[in-house]
Coordinates of C-alpha atoms and ligand atoms in Angstrom, one line a residue:
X272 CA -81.7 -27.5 76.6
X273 CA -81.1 -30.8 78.2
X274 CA -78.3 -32.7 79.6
X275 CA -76.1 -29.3 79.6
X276 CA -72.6 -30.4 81.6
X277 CA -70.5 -27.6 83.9
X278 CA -68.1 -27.4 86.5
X279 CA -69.0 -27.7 90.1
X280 CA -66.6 -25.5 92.6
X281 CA -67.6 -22.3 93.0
X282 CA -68.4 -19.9 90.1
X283 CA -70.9 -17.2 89.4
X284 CA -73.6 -16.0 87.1
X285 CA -73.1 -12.2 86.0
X286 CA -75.4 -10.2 83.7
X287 CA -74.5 -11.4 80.1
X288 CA -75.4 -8.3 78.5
X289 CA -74.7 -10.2 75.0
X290 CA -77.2 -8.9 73.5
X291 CA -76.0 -5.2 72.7
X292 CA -74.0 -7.0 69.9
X293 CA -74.6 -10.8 69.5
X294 CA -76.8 -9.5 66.2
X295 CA -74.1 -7.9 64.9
X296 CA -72.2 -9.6 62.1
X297 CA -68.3 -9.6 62.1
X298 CA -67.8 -6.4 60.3
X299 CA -64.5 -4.8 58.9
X300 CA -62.8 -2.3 60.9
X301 CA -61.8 1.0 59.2
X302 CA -57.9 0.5 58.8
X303 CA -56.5 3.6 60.9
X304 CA -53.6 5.4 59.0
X305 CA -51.1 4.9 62.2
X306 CA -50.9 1.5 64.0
X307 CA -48.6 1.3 67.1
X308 CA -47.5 -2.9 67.3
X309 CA -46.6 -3.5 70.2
X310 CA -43.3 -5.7 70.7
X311 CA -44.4 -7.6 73.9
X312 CA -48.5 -9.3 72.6
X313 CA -47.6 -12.5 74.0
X314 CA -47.0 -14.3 77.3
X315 CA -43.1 -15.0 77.7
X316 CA -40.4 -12.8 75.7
X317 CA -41.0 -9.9 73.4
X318 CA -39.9 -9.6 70.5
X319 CA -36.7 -8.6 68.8
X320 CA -37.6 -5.3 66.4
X321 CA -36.1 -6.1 63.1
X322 CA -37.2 -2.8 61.7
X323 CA -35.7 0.7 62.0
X324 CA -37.7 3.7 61.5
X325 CA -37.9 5.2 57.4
X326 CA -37.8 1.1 56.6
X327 CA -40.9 0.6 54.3
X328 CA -42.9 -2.0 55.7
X329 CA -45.4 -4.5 53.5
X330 CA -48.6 -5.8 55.0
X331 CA -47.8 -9.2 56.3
X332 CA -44.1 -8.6 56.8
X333 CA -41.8 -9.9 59.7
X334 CA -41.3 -6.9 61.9
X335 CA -40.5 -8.2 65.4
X336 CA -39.0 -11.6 65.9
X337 CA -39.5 -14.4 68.4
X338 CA -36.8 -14.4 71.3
X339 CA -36.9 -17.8 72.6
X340 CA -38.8 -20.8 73.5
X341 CA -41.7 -18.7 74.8
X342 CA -42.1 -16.0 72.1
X343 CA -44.0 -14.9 69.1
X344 CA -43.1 -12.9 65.7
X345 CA -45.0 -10.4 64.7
X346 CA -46.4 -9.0 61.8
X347 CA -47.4 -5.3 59.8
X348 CA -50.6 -5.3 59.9
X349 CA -50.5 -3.0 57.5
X350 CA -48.2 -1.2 54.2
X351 CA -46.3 2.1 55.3
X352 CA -43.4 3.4 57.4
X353 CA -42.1 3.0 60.0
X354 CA -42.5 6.5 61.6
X355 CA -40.6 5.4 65.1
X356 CA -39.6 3.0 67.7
X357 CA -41.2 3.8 70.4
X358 CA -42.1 2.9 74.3
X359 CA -46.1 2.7 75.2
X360 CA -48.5 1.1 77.6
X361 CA -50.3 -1.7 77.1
X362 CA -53.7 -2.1 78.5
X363 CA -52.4 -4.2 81.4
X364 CA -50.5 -1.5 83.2
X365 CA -47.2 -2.9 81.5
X366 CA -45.1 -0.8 79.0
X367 CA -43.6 -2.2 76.0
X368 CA -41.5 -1.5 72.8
X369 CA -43.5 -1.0 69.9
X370 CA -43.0 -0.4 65.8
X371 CA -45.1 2.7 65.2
X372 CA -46.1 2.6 61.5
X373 CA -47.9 5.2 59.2
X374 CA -50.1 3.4 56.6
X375 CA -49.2 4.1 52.8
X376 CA -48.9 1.8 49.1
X377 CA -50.5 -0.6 48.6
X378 CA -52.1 -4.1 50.4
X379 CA -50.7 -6.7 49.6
X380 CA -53.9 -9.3 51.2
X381 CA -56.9 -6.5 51.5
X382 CA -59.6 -7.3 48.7
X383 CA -57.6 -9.8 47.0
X384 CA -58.9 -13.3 46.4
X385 CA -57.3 -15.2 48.6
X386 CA -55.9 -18.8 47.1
X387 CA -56.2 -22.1 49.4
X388 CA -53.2 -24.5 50.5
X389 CA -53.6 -28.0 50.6
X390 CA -52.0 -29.2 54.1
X391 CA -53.1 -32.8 53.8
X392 CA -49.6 -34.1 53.2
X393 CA -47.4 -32.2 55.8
X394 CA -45.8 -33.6 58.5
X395 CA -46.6 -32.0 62.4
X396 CA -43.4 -30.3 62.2
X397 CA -44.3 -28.9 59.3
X398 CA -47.2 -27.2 60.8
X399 CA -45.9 -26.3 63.8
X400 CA -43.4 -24.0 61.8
X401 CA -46.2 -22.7 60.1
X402 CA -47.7 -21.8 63.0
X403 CA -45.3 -20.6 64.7
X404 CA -43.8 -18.1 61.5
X405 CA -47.4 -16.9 61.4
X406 CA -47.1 -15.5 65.3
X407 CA -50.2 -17.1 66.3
X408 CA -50.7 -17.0 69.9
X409 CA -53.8 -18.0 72.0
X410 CA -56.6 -15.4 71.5
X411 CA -58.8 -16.6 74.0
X412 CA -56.8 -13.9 76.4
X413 CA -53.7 -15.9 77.1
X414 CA -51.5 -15.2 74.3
X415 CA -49.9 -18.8 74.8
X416 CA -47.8 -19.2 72.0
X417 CA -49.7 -21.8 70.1
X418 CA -46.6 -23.7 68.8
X419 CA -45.3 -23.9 72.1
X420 CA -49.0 -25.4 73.2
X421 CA -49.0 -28.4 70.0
X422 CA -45.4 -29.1 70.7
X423 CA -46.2 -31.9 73.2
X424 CA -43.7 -32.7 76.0
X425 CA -41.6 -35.8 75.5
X426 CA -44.1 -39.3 76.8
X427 CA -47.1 -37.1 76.6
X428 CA -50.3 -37.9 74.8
X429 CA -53.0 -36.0 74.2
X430 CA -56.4 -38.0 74.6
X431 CA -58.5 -35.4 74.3
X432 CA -58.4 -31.8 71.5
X433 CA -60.8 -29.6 73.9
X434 CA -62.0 -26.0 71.6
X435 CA -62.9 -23.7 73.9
X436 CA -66.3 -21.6 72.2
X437 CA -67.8 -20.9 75.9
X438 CA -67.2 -17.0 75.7
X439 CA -68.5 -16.4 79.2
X440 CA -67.4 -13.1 80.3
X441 CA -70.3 -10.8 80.2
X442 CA -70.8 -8.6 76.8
X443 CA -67.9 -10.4 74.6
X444 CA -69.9 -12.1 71.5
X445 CA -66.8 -12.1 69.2
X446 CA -66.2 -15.8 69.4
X447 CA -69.8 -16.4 69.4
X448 CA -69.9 -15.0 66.1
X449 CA -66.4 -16.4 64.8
X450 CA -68.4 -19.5 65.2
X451 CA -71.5 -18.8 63.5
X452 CA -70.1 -17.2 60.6
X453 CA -66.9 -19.0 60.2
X454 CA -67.9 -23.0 61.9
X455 CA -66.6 -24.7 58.1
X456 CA -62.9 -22.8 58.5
X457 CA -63.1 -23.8 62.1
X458 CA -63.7 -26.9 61.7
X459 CA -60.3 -27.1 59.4
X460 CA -58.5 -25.4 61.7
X461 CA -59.3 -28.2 64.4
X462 CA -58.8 -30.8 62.0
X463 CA -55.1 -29.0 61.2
X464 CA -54.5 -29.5 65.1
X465 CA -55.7 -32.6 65.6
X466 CA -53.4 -34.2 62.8
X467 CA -50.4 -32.2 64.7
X468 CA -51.3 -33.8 68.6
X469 CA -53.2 -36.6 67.3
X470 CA -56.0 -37.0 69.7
X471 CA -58.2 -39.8 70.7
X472 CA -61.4 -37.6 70.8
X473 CA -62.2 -34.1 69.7
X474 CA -64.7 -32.2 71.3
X475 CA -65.9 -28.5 71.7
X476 CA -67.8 -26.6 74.6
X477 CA -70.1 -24.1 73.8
X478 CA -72.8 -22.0 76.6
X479 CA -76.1 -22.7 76.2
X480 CA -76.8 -19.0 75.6
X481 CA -75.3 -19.5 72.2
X482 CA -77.7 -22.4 71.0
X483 CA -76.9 -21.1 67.3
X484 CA -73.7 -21.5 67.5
X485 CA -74.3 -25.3 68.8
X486 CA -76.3 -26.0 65.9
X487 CA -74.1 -24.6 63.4
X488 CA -71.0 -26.4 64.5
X489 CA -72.8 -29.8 65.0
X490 CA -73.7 -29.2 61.1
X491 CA -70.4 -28.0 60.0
X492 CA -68.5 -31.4 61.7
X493 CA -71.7 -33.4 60.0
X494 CA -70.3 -31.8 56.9
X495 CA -66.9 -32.3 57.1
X496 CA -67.4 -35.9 58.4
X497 CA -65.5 -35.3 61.3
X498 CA -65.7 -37.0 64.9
X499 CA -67.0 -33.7 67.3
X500 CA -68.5 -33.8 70.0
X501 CA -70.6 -30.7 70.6
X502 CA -70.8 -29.9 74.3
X503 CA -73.2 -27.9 75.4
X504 CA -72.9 -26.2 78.7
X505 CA -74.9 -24.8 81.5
X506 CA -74.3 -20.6 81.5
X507 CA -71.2 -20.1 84.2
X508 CA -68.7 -18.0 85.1
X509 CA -65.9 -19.0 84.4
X510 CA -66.5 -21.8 82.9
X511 CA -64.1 -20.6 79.8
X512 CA -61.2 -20.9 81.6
X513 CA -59.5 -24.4 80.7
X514 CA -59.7 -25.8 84.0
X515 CA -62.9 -25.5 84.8
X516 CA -63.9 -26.2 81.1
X517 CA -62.1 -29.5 81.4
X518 CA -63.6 -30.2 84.3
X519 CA -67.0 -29.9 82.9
X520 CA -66.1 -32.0 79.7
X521 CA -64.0 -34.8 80.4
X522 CA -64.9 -34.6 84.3
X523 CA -60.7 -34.3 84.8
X524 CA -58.6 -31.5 87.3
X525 CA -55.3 -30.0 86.4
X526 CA -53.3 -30.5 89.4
X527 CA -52.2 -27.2 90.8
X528 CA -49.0 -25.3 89.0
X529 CA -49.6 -28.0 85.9
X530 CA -50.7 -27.8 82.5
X531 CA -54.0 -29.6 80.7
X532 CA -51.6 -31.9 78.6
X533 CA -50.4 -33.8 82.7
X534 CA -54.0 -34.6 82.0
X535 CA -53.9 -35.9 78.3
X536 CA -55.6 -33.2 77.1
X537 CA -55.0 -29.5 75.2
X538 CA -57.4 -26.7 75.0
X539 CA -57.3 -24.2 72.5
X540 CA -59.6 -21.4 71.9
X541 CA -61.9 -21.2 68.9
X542 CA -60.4 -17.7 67.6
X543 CA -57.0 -19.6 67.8
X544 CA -58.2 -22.1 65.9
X545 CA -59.4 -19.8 63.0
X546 CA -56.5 -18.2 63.0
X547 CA -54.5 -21.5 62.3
X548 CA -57.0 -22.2 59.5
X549 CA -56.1 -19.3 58.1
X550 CA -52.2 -19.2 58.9
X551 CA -51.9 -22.5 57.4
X552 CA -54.5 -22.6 54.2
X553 CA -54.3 -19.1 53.5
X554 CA -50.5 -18.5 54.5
X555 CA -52.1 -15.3 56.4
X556 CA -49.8 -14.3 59.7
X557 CA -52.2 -12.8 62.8
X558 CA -52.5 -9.6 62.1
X559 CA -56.4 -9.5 62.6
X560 CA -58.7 -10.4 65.4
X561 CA -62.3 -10.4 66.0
X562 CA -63.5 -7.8 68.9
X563 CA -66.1 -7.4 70.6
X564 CA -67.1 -3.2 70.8
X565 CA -69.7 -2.9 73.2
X566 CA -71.2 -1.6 76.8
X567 CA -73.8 0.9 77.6
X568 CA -71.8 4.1 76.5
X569 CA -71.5 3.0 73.0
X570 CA -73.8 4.2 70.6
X571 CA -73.7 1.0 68.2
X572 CA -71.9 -1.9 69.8
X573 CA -70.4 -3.7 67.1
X574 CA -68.0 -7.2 66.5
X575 CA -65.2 -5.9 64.6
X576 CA -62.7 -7.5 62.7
X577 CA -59.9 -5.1 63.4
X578 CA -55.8 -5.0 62.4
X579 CA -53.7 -5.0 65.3
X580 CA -52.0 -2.0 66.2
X581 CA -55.2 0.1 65.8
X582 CA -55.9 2.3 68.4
X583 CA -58.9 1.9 70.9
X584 CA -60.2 5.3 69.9
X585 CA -60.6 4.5 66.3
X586 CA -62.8 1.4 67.0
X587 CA -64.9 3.7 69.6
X588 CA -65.6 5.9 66.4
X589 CA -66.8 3.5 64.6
X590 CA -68.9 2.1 66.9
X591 CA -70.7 5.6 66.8
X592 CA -69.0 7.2 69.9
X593 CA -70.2 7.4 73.4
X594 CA -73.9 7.8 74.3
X595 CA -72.5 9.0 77.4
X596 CA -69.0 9.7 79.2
X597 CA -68.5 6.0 80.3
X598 CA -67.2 5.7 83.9
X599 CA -64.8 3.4 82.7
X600 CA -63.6 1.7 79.5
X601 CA -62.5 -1.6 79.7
X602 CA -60.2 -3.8 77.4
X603 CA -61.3 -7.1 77.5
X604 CA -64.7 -8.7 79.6
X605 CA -65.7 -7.1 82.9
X606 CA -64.5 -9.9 84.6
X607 CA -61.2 -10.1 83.9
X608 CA -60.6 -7.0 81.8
X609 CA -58.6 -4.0 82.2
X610 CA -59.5 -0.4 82.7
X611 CA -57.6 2.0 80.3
X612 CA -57.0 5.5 80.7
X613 CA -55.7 6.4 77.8
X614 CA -58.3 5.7 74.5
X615 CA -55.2 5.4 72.0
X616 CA -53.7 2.2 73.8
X617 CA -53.5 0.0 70.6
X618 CA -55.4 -3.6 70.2
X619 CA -52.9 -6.5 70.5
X620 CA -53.2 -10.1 69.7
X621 CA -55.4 -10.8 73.5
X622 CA -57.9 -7.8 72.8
X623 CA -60.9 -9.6 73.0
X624 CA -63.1 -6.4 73.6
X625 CA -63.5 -2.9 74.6
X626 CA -66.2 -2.1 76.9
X627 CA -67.3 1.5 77.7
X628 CA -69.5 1.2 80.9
X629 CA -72.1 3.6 82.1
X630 CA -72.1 4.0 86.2
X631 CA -75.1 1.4 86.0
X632 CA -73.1 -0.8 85.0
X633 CA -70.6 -0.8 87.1
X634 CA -71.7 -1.2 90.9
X635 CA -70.0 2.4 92.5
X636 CA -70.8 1.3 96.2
X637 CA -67.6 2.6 98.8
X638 CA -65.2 0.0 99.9
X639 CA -65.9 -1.0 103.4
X640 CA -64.4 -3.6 106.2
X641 CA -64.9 -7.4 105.8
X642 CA -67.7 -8.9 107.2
X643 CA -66.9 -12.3 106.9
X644 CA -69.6 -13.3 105.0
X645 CA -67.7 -15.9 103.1
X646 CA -69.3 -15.0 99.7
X647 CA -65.8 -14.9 97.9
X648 CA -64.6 -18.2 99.0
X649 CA -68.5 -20.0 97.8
X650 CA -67.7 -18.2 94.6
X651 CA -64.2 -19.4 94.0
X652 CA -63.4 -21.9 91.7
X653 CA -60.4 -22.9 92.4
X654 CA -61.6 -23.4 96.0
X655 CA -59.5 -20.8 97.4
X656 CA -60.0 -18.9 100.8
X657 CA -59.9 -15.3 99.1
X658 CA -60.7 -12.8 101.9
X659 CA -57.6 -14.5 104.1
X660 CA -55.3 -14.0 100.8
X661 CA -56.2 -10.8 100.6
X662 CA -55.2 -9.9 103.8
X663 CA -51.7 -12.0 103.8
X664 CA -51.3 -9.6 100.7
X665 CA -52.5 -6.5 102.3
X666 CA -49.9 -6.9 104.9
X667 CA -46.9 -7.7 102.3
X668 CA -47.1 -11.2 103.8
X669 CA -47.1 -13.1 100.6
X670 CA -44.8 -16.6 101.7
X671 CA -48.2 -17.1 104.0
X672 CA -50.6 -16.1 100.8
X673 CA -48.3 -18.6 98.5
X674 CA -48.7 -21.3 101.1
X675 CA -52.6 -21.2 100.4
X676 CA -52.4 -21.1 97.3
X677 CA -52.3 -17.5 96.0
X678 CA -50.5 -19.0 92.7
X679 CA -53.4 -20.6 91.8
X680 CA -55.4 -18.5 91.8
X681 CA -57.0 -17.6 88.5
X682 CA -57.5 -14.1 88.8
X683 CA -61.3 -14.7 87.4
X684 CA -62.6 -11.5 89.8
X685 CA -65.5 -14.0 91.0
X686 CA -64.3 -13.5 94.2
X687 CA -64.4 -9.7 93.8
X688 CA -67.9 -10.1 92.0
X689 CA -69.8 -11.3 94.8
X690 CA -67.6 -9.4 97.8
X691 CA -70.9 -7.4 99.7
X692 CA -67.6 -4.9 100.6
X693 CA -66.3 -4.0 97.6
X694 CA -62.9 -5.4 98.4
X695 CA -61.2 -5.1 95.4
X696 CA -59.6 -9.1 95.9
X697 CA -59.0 -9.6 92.7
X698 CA -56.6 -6.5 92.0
X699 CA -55.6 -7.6 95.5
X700 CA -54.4 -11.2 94.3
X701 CA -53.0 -9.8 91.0
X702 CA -50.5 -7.3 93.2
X703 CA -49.9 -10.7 95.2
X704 CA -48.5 -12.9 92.1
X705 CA -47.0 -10.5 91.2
X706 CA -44.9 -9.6 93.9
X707 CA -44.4 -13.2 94.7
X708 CA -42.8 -13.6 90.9
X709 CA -40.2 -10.7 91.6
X710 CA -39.6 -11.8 94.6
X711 CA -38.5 -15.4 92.9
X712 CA -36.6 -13.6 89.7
X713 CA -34.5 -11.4 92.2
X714 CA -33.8 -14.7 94.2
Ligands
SF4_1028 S1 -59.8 -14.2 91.4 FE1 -58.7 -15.9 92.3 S2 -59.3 -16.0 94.4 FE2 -60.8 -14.8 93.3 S3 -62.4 -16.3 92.8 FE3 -61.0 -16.1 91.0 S4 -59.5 -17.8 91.4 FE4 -60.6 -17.5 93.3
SF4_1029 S1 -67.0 -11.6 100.2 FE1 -66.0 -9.7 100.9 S2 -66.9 -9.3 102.8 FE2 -67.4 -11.4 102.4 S3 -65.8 -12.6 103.4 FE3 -65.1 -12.2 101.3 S4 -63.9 -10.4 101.4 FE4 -65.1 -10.5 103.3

């Protein structure tokens, strides 16, 4: 493919491994009878719980609602109970609040034919509540409340609507097949956004290693008669984060600590954009998401379409089980991903995946010294000097590792990716933020 754009700084080229599922159509998950929603799915406040437990629940339904300006509601996912209110952990480490609820009566959505809105002749304010009753947050991995995102700032303009379809973490193929199977609703949804933030020029990035995809949206905009430019992009990691996507499209940086829009342009992910299609047309809330079941301990890695609140074991089961007892399983990529121990932690609004791994797949190698090879900082993209973080972090010195730029890091695990001693840098730059943000709140 020619003429393919990308980023320049740093970055990396993992094993895709995409092909355990990207053959597999989006397929219906098998609704389990408990789901556990958790309260906290988005970045910034959780949500209040309107719900107490014997309250019968439809599927749909307001259960937790927004707190503030950074917030989401959430939705049942499915009809039932609520059996309790109860405190879990998330797949990031984090515990959180969540409406435990046992399925029962009847769907309210499930099988039904499903009747269109027109949304030609409503204001952007108008959708903007839409979106923001529906819950929809960004589903790229950010949970970004999306109203928050199309509400621009006072004397901001967007020139450019960026949709990020570059799925580069290694094994996800959900997006890849959102896009396949789903380009005309896509295609709506953008058009939905671009009538909120008005842009002068829409355009989409999508790998090369997804040259169906390409296709498939160029035809879709043909059909819908709608200005998209179709980007295609050289394979990099990780080239689906927004800077370095921007960078490789409209040849613009983010300056450090700000957002795209300082740059006349918002990025929204192509599952986000479906979801607002369907929020908006079909009056559905998010309580779905496409996700990506895969790795080399799963007997039949699959792309599932699965209700939030189900637990990560049910979707392992229906995936055929493990082929072997996975050294780890991850929830979303490799890259970025986190390692669960416990195989009932529920899917929330950011699962993009659950990988099991085999010990092949993930390098075992003992941790040793730093040999100053200066692999990590080549592979950085944000053109950071990650070994000499890492120690400022390692020795609780984190003013020093803030003053070089520890809060921007990305926490991509490039760094980590390439390290010849196993240094685990980005776990290390993950304890740094964070104890840099306590540090601030306590102050
Ligand atoms: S994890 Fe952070 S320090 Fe490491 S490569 Fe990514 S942005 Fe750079
Ligand atoms: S890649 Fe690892 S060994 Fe090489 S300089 Fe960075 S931290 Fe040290």
């Amino acid at each position: 493919m020619k003429g393919l754009k990308t980023f320049k700084m740093g970055g990396v080229h993992p094993p895709g491994k995409k092909y355990l599922s990207e053959n597999k159509p989006i397929k219906n998950a098998v609704i389990s009878n408990l789901s556990v929603v958790a309260l906290s799915q988005q970045l910034g406040s959780p949500s209040e719980c309107i719900v107490k437990p014997g309250d019968e629940v439809r599927e749909g339904m307001l259960i937790g609602k927004s707190t503030g300006f950074i917030s989401a509601n959430i939705h049942s996912p499915v009809p039932g109970t609520v059996k309790e209110i109860s405190d879990i952990y998330l797949a990031n480490g984090m515990t959180s609040r969540a409406v435990v609820i046992e399925m029962e009566g009847e769907f309210d959505r499930l099988g039904k034919e499903e009747s269109k809105t027109s949304w030609d002749n409503l204001s952007s304010k108008e959708l903007i509540e839409i979106i923001d009753s529906s819950g929809i947050v960004g589903l790229g991995g950010a949970t970004f409340p999306a109203n928050v995102k199309f509400s621009l700032p006072k004397g901001k303009k967007a020139e450019y609507l960026v949709i990020n379809g570059v799925e580069c973490e290694p094994y996800l193929t959900a997006d890849h097949h959102l896009m396949i199977e789903k380009s005309d609703q896509i295609i709506e949804g953008i058009k939905i956004i671009a009538s909120i933030i008005k842009p002068e020029k829409l355009a989409i990035g999508i790998e090369a290693n997804k040259p169906d995809a390409i296709e498939v949206m160029k035809e879709a905009a043909l059909r819908a008669d709608l200005s998209l430019d179709v980007v295609g992009l050289e394979v990099k990691y990780p080239q689906g984060d927004e800077k370095q996507l921007l960078k490789a499209i409209t040849n613009r940086e983010v300056p450090s600590g700000a957002l795209p829009i300082e740059i006349g342009c918002v990025v929204s992910n192509v599952g986000t954009v479906h979801a607002i299609y369907e929020a908006v047309v079909l009056g559905k809330p998010l309580i779905e998401r496409v996700v990506t079941v895969s790795g080399g301990a799963i007997k039949n890695p699959q792309n599932l379409k699965v209700r939030i609140g189900t637990p990560i074991s049910s979707l392992i089961e229906e995936c055929g089980g493990f082929t072997e007892k996975p050294v780890k399983v991850v929830v979303g990529g490799p890259m970025m991903g986190f390692t669960i121990y416990d195989l009932d932690t529920p899917v929330t609004k950011g699962t993009s995946g659950v990988l099991a791994l085999t010990s092949k797949e993930v390098k075992g190698a003992a941790q040793t010294a730093c040999i100053s090879c200066g692999r990590c900082i080549a592979a950085c993209p944000m053109g950071l000097n990650p070994t000499t973080l890492f120690k400022y972090i390692d020795h609780t010195d984190y003013d020093s590792a803030e003053s070089i730029g520890l809060m921007d890091c990305k926490e991509c695990g490039s760094c980590g990716y390439v390290c010849l001693a196993r240094i685990p840098l980005v776990q290390g730059m993950r304890l740094g933020k964070g104890m840099l943000r306590a540090k601030k709140v306590k102050a």
